[in-house]
PDB file of C-alpha atoms in Angstrom:
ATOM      1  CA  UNK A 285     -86.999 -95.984 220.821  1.00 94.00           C
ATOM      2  CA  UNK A 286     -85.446 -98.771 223.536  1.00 97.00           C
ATOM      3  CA  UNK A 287     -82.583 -99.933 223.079  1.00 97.00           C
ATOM      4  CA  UNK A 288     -79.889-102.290 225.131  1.00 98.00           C
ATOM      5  CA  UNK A 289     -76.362-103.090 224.761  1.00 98.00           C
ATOM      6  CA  UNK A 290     -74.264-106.261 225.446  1.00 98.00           C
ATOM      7  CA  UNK A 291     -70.970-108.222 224.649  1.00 97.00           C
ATOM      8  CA  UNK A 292     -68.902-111.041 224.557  1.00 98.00           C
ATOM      9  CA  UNK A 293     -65.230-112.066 224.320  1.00 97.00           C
ATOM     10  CA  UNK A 294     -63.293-114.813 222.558  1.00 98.00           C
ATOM     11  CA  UNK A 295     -59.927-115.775 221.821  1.00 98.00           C
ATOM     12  CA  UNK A 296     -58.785-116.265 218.146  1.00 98.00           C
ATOM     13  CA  UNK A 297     -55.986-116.028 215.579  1.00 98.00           C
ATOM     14  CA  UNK A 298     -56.256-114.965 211.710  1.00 98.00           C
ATOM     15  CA  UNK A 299     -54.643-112.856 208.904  1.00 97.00           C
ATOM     16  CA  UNK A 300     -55.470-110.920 206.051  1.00 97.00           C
ATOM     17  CA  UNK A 301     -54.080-113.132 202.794  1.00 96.00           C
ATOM     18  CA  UNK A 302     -52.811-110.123 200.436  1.00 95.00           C
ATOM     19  CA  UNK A 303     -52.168-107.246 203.073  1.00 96.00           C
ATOM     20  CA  UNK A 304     -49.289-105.070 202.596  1.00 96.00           C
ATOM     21  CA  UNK A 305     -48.501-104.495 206.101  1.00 94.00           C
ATOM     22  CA  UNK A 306     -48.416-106.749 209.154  1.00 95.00           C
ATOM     23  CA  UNK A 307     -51.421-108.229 209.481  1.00 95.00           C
ATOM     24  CA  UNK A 308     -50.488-110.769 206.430  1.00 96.00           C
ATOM     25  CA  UNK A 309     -49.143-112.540 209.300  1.00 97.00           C
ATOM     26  CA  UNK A 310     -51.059-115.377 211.446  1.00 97.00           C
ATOM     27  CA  UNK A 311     -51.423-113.422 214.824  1.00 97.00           C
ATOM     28  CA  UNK A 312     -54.014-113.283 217.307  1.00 96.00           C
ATOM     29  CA  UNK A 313     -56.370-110.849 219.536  1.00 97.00           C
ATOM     30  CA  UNK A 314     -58.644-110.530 222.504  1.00 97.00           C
ATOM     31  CA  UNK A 315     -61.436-109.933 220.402  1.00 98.00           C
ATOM     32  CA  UNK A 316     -64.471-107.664 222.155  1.00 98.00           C
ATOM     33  CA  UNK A 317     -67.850-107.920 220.252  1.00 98.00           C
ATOM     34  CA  UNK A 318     -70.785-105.784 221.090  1.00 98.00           C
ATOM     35  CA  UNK A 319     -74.076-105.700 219.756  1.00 98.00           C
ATOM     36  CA  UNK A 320     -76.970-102.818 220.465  1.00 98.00           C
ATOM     37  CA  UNK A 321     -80.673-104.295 219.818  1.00 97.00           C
ATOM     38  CA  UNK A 322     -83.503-101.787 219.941  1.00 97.00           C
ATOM     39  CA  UNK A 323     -87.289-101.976 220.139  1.00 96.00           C
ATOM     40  CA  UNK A 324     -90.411 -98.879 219.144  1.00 95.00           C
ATOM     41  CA  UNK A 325     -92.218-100.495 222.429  1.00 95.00           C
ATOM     42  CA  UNK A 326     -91.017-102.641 225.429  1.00 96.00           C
ATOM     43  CA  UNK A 327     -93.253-105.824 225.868  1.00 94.00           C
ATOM     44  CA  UNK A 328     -95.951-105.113 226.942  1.00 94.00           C
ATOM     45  CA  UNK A 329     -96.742-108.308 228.654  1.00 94.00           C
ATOM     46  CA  UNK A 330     -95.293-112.269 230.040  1.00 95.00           C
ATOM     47  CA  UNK A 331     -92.069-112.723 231.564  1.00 95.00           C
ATOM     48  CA  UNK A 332     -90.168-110.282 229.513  1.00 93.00           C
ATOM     49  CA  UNK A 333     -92.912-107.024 230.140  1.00 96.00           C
ATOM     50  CA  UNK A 334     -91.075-103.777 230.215  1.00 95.00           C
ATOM     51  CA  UNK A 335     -88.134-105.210 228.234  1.00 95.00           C
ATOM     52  CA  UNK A 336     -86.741-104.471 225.038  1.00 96.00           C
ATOM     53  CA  UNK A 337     -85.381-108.300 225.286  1.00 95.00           C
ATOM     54  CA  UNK A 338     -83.952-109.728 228.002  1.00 95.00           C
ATOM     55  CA  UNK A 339     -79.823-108.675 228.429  1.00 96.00           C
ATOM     56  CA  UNK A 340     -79.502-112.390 229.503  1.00 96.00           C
ATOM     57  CA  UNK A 341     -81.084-113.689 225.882  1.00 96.00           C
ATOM     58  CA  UNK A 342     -79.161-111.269 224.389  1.00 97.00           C
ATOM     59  CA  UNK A 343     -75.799-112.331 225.982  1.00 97.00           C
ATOM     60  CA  UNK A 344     -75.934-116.232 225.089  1.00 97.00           C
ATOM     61  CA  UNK A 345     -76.873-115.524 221.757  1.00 98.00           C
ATOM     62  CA  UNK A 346     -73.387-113.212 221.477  1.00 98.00           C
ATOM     63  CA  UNK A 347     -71.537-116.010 223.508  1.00 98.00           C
ATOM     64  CA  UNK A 348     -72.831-118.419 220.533  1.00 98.00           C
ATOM     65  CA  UNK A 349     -71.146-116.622 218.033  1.00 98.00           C
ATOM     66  CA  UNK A 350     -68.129-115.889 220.025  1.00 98.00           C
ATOM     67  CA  UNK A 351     -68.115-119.587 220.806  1.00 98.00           C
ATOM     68  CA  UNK A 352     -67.819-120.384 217.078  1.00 97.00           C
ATOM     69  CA  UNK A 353     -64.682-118.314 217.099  1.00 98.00           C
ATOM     70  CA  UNK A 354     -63.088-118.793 220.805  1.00 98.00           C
ATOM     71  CA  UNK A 355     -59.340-120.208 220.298  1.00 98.00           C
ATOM     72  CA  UNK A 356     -59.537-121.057 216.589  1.00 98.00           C
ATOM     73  CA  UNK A 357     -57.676-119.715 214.087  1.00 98.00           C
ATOM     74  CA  UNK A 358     -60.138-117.991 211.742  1.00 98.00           C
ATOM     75  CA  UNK A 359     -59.032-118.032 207.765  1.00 98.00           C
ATOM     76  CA  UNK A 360     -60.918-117.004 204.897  1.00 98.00           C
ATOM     77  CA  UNK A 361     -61.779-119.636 202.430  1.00 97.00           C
ATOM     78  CA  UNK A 362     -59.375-120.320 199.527  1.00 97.00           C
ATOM     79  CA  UNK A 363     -56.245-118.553 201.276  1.00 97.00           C
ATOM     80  CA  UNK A 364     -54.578-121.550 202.628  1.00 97.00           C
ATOM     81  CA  UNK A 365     -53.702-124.457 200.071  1.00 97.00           C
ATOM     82  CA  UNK A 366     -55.726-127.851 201.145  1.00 96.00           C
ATOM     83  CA  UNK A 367     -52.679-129.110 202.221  1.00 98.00           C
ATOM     84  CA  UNK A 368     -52.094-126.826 204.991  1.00 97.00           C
ATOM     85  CA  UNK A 369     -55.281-127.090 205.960  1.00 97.00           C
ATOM     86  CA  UNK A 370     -55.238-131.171 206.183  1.00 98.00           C
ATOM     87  CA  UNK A 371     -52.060-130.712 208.013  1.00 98.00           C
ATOM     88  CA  UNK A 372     -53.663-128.048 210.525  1.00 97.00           C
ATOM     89  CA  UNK A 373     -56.567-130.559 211.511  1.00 97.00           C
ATOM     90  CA  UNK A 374     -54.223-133.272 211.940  1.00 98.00           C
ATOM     91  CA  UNK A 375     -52.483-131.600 214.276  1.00 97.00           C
ATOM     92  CA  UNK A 376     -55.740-130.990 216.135  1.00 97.00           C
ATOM     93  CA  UNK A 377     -56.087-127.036 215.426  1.00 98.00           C
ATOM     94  CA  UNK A 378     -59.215-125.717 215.916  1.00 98.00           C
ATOM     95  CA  UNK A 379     -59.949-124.165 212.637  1.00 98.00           C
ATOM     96  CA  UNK A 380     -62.868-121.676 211.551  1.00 98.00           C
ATOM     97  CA  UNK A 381     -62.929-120.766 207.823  1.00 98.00           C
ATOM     98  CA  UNK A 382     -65.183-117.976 206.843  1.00 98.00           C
ATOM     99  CA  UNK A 383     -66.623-116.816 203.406  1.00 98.00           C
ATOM    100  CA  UNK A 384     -64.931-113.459 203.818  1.00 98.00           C
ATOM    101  CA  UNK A 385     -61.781-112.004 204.867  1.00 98.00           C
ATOM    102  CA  UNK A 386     -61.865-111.785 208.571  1.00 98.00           C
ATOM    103  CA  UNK A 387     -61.388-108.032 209.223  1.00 98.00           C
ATOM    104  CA  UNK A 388     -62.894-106.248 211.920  1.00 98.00           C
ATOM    105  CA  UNK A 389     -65.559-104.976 209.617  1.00 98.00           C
ATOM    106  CA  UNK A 390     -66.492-107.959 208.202  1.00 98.00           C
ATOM    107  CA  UNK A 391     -66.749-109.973 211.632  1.00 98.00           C
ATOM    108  CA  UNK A 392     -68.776-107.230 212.712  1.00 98.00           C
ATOM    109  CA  UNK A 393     -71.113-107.226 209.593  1.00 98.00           C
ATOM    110  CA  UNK A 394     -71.402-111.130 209.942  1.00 98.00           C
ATOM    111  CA  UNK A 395     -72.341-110.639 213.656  1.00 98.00           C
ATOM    112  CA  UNK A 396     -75.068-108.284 212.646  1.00 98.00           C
ATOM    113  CA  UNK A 397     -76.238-110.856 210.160  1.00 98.00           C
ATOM    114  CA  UNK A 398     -76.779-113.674 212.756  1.00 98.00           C
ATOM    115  CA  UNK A 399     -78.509-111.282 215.459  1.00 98.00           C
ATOM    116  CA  UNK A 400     -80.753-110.084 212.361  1.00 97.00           C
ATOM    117  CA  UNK A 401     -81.562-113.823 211.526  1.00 97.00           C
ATOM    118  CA  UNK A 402     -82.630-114.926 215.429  1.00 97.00           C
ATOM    119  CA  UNK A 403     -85.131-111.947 215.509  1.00 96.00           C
ATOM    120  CA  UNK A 404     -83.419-108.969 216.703  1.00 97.00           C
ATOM    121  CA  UNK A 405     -84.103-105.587 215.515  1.00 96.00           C
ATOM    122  CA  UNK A 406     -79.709-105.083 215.524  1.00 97.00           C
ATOM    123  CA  UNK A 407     -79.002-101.041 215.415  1.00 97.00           C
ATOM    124  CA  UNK A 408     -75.807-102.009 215.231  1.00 97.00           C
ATOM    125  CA  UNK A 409     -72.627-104.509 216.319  1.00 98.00           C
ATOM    126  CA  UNK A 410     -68.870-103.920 216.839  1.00 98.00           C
ATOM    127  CA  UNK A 411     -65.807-105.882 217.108  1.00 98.00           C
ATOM    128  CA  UNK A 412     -62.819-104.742 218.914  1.00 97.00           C
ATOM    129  CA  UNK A 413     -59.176-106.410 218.359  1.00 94.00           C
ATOM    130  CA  UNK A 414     -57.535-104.056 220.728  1.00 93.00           C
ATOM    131  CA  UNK A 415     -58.436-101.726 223.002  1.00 92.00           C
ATOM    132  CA  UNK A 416     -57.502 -98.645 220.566  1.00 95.00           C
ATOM    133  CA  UNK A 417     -59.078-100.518 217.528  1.00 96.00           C
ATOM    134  CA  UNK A 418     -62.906-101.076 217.379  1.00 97.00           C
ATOM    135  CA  UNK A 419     -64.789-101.679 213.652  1.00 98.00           C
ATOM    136  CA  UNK A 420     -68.718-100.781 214.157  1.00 98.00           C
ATOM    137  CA  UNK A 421     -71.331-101.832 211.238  1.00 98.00           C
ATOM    138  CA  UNK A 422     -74.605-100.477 211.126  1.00 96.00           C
ATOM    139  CA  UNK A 423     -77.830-100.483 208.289  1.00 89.00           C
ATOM    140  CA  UNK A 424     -80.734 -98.097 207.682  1.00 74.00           C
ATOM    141  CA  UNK A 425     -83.309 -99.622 209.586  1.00 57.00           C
TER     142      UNK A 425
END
């Protein structure tokens, strides 16, 4: 098996409604997120031969998702009342709410979820918030 590795980077703020420690706090990071793709056989012929995919492919379609999230404040759905929200956009806040609560983990499962849906065979992604903190999601392929 062939596999490459690339990332992106992105600015954001969140916090995790209901935590005990910290992190129930808005705060922010320099989030890192990686992704590994991996192929049985390179192509075998055209522009990409010898490739699992191009590392250039791969990289934009990272820096979309990390564009989604660059310098927004990331919230899970139904943890902020309306009202803050309302108040948030009228201020002009870039806001990004998500389905699930934005853990390291969870970003990290969701990034594996778009890769998966543009065609890659994903072995797996990761999201860093700090340089000693790094969340990795994987599946049985």
């Amino acid at each position: 098996m062939y596999s490459i590795r690339s990332e992106a980077h992105f600015d954001a703020a969140h916090f995790l409604a209901g935590h005990d420690g910290k992190c129930k706090n808005i705060h922010g990071h320099r989030w890192v997120i990686e992704a590994e793709v991996a192929a049985d056989q390179l192509i075998g012929e055209g522009p990409l031969r010898g490739m699992v995919s191009d590392f250039a492919l791969l990289r934009k379609d990272l820096d979309a998702i990390a564009d989604r999230f660059d310098h927004t404040f990331i919230y899970e759905d139904g943890t902020l009342w309306e009202e803050t929200v309302a108040v948030l956009e009228k201020q002009g806040f870039a806001l990004t709410k998500v389905p699930f609560r934005p853990t390291a983990e969870r970003l990290a499962e969701y990034i594996y979820d778009q890769l998966d849906a543009r065609g890659y065979r994903v072995l797996e992604t990761a999201v860093n918030e700090s340089p000693q903190n790094r969340a990795v999601y994987r599946r049985q392929i």
